[in-house]
mmCIF file of C-alpha atoms and ligand atoms in Angstrom:
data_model
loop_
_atom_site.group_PDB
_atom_site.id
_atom_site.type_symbol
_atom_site.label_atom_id
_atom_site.label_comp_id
_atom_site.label_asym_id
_atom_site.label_seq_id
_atom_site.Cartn_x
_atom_site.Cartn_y
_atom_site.Cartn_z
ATOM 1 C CA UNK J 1 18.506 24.702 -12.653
ATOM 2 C CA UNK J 2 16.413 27.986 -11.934
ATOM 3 C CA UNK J 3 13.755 27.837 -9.179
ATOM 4 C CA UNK J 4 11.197 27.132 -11.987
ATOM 5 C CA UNK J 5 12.861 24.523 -13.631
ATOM 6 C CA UNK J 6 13.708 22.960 -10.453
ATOM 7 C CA UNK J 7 10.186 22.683 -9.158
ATOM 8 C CA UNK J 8 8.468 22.394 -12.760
ATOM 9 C CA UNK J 9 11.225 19.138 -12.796
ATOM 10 C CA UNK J 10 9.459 17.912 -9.166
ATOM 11 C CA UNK J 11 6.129 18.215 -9.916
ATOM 12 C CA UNK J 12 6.664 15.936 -13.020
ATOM 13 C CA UNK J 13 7.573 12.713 -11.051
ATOM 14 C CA UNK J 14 3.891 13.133 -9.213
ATOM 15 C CA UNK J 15 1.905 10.221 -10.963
ATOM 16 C CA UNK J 16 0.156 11.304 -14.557
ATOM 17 C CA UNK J 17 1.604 14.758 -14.185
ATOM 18 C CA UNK J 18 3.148 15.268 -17.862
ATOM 19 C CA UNK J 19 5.620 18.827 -18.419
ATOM 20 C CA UNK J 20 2.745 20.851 -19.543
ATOM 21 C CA UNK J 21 0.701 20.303 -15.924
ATOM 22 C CA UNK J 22 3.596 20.402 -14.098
ATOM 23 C CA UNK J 23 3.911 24.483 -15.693
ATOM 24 C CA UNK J 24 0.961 24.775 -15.293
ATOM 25 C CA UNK J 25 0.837 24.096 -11.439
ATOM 26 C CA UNK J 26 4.742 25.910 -11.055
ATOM 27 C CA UNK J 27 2.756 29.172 -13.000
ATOM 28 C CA UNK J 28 -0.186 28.883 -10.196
ATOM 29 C CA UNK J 29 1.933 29.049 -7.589
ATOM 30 C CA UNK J 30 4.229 32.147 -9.236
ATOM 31 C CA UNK J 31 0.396 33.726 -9.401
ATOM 32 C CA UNK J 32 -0.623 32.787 -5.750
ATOM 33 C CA UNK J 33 -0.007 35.012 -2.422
ATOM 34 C CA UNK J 34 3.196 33.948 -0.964
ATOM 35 C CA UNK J 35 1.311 33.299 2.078
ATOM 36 C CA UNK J 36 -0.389 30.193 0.033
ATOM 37 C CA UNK J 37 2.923 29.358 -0.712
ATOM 38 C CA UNK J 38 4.175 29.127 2.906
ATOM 39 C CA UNK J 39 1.169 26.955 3.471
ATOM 40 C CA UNK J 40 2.105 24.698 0.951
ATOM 41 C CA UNK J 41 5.474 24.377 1.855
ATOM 42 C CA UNK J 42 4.949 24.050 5.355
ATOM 43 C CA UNK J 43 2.091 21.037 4.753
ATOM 44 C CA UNK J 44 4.883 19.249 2.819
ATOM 45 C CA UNK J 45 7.386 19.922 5.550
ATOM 46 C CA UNK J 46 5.160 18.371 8.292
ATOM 47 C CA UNK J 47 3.881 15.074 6.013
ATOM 48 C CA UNK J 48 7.384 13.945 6.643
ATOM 49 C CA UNK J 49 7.832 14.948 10.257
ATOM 50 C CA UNK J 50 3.905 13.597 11.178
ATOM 51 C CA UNK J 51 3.807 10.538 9.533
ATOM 52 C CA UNK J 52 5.920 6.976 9.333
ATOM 53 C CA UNK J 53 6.553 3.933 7.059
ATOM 54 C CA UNK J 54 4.895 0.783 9.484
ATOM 55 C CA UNK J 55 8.148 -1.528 8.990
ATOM 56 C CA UNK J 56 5.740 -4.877 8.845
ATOM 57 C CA UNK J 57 2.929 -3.775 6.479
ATOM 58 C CA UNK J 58 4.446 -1.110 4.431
ATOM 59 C CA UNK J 59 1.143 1.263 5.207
ATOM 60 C CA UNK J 60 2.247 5.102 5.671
ATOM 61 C CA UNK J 61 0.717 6.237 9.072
ATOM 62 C CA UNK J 62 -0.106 9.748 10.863
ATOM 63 C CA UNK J 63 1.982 9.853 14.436
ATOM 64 C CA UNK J 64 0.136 10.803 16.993
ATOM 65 C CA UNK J 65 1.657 12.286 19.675
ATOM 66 C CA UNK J 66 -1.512 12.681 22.033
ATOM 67 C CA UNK J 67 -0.451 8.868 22.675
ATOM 68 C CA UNK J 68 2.012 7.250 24.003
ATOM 69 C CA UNK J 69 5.050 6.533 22.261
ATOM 70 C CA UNK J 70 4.488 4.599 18.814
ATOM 71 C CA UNK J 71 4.515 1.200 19.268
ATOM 72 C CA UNK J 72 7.795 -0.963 18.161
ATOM 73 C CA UNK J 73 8.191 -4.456 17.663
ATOM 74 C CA UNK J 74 11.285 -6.594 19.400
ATOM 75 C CA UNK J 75 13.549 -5.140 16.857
ATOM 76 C CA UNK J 76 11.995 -1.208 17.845
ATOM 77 C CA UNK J 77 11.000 -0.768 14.504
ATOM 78 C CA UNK J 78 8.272 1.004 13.951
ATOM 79 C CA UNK J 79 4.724 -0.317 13.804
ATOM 80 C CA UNK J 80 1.177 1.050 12.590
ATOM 81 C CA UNK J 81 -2.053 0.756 14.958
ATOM 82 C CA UNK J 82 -3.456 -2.320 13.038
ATOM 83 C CA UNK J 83 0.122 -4.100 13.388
ATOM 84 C CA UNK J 84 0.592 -3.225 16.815
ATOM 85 C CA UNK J 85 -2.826 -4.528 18.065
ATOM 86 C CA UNK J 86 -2.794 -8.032 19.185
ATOM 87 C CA UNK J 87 -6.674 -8.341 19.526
ATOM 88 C CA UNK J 88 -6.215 -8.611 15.772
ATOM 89 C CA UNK J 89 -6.395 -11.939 13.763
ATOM 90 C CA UNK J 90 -2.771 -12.396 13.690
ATOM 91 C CA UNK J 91 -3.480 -15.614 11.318
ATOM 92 C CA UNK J 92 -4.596 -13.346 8.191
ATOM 93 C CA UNK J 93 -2.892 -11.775 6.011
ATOM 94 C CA UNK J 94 -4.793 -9.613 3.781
ATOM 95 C CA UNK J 95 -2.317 -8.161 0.611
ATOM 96 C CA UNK J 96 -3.571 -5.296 -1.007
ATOM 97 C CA UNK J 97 -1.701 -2.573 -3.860
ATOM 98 C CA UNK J 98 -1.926 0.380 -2.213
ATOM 99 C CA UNK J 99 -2.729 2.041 1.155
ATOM 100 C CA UNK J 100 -5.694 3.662 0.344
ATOM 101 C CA UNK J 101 -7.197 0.134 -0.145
ATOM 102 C CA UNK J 102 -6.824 -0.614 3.858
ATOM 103 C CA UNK J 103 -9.353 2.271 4.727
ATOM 104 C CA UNK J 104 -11.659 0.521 2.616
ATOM 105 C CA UNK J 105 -11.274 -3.319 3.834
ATOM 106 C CA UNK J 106 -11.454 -2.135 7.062
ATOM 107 C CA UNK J 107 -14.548 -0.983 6.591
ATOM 108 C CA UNK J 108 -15.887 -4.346 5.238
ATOM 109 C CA UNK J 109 -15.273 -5.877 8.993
ATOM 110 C CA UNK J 110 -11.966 -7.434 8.044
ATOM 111 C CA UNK J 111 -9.565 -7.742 11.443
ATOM 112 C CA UNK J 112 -6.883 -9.427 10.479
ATOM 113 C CA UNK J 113 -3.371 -8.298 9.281
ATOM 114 C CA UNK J 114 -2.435 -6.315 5.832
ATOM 115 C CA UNK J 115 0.553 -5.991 3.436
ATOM 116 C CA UNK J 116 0.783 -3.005 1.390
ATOM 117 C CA UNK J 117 2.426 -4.198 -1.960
ATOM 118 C CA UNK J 118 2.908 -1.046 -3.432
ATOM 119 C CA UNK J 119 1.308 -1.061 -6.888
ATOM 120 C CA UNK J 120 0.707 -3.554 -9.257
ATOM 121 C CA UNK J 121 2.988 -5.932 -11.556
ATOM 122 C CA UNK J 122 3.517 -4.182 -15.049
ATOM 123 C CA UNK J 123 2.588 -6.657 -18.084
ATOM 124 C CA UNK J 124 6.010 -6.488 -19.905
ATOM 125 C CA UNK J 125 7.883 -6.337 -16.172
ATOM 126 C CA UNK J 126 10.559 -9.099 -16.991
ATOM 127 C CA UNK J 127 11.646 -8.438 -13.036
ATOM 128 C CA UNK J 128 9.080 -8.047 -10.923
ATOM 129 C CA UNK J 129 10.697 -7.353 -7.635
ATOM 130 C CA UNK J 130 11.436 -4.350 -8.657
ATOM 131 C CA UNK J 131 7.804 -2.651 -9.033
ATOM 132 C CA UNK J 132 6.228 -4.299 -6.333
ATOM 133 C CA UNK J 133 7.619 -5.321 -2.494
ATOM 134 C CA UNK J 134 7.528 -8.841 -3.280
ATOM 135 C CA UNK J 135 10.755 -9.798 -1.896
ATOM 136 C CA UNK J 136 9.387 -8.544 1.702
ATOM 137 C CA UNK J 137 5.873 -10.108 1.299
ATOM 138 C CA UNK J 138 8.153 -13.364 0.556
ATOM 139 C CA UNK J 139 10.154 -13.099 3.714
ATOM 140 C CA UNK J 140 6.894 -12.441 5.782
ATOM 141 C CA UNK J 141 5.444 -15.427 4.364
ATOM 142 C CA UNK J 142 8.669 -17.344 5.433
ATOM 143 C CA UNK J 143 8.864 -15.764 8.948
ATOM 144 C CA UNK J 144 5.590 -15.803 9.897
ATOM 145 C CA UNK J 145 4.800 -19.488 8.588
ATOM 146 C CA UNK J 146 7.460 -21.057 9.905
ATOM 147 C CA UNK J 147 6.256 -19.546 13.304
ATOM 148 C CA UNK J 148 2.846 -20.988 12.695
ATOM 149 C CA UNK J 149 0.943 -17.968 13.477
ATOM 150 C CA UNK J 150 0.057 -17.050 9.934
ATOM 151 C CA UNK J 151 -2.433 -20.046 8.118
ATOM 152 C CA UNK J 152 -4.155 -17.678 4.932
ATOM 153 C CA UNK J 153 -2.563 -15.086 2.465
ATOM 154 C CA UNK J 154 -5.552 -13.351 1.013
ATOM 155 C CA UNK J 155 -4.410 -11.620 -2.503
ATOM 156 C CA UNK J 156 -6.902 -8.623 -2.764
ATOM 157 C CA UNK J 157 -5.562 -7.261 -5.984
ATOM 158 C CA UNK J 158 -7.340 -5.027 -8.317
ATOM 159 C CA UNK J 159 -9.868 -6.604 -11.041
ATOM 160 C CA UNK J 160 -7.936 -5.325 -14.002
ATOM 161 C CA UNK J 161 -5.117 -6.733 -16.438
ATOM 162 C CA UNK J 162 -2.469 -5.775 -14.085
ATOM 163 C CA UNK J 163 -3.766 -7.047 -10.860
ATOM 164 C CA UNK J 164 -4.857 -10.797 -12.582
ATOM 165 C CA UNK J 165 -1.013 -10.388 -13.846
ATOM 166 C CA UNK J 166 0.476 -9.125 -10.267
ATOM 167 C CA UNK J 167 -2.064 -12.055 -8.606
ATOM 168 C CA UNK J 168 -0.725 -15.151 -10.484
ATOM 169 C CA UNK J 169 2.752 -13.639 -10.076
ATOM 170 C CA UNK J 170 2.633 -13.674 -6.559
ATOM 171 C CA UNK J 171 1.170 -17.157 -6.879
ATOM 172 C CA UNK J 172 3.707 -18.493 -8.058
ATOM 173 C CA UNK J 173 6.686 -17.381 -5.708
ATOM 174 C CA UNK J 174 4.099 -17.813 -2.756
ATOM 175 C CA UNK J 175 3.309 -21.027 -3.516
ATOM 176 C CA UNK J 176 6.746 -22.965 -2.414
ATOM 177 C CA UNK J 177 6.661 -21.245 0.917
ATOM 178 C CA UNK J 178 3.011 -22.281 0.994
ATOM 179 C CA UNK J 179 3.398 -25.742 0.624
ATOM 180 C CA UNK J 180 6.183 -26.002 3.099
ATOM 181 C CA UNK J 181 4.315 -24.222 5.841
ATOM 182 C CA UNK J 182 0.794 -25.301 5.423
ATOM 183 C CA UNK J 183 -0.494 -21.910 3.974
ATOM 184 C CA UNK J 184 -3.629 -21.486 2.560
ATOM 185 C CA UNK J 185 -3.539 -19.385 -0.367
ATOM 186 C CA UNK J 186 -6.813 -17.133 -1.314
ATOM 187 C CA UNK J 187 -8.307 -14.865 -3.352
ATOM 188 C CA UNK J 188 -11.291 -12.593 -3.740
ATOM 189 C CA UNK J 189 -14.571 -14.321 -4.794
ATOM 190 C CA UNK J 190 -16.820 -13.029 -7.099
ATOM 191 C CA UNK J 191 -18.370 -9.285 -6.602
ATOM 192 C CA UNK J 192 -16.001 -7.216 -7.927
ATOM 193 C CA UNK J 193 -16.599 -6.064 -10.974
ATOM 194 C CA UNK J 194 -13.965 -6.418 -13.935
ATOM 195 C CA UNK J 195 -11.876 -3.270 -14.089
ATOM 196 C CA UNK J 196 -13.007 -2.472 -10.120
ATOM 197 C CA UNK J 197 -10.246 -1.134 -7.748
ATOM 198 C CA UNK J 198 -10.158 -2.115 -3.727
ATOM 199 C CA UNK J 199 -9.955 1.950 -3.254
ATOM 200 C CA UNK J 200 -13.385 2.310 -4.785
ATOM 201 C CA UNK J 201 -15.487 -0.720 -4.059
ATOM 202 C CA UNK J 202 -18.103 -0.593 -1.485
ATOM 203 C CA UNK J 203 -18.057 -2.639 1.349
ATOM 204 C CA UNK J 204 -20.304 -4.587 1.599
ATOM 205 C CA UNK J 205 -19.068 -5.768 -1.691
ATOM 206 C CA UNK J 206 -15.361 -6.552 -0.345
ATOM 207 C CA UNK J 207 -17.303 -7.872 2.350
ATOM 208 C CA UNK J 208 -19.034 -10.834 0.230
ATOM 209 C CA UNK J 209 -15.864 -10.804 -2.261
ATOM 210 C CA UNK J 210 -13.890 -11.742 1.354
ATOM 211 C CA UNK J 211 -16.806 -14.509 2.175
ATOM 212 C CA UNK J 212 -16.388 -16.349 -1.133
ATOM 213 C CA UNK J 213 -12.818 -16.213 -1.440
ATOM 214 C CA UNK J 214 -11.019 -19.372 -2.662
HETATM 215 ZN ZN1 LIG T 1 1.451 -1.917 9.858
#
């Protein structure tokens, strides 16, 4: 593969980048100073080095080094701020699709804990474990139940075909381990509008959606 198909190739797996974008953005670049391109190249380079999975809630976080040494937990795996601070409710767990969804509850005054599913449950998905992380929200719910320090899954999923579909999913495996540790099992009340994504609510609407969760 030349240099062009190579990158024309990379661009493609972005998400709703089709072949003809994907040129489109390899024919910019060809166009662009090479200093532009350094830029670019160098940004990409330092996402990787700057930034880590959190190993409990899945979020992708910026390292800081201006602070101490990233906190670990007993295994020294690596933890975000939010899972790392105690002072949090430790007794909520607040599942959302994506990342981007966080900076947005957190917003609405939520404290307690997150999981970061990664997407949502496809309609025709005949195994589901395979789009989303459900086999480590699972093994949370196990862990951290049987410890008794987690009482309330929260499932903030998206208002739309696929998050009903990912929510009653999740229902469904959550429920055993539910019943067996005393879990309550929630979700958003009314607020959010049908179609509405967590990323683009407003607060004070996750806020109320939160307050009359059931
Ligand atoms: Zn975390």
């Amino acid at each position: 593969m030349n240099p062009i198909e190579k990158l024309t190739d990379l661009f493609e797996h972005f998400p709703g980048i089709g072949p003809r974008q994907a040129r489109r953005f390899v024919q910019y670049l060809l166009s662009t100073s090479p200093v532009i391109r350094q830029e670019l190249a160098e940004a990409i380079k330092s996402l990787g080095a700057g930034t880590a999975q959190c190993r409990r809630c899945f979020r992708w976080f910026p390292i800081d080094d201006r602070r101490a040494p990233s906190a670990s937990d007993a295994e020294g795996a690596l933890l975000c701020d939010i899972c790392a601070n105690k002072k949090r409710d430790q007794s909520l767990l607040f599942v959302v699709e994506k990342d981007a969804d966080i900076d947005n509850v957190e917003k609405s005054g939520y404290r307690g804990l997150y999981f970061v599913l990664g997407g949502a449950i496809p309609l025709a998905a005949e195994e589901p474990a395979k789009f989303v992380r459900m086999r480590e929200l699972l093994k949370r719910a196990e862990a951290e139940g049987s410890k008794k320090s987690l009482k309330e899954i929260i499932l903030g999923l998206s208002a739309t075909t696929e998050g009903d579909h990912t929510r009653l999913i999740l229902q469904e495996n959550l429920m055993p381990i539910a019943d067996v540790h005393s879990l309550k099992l929630s979700s958003l009340g009314r607020g959010l509008s049908t179609g509405s994504e967590l990323e683009y609510a407003d607060p004070d609407t996750i806020a109320s959606a939160l307050n009359s969760r059931n």
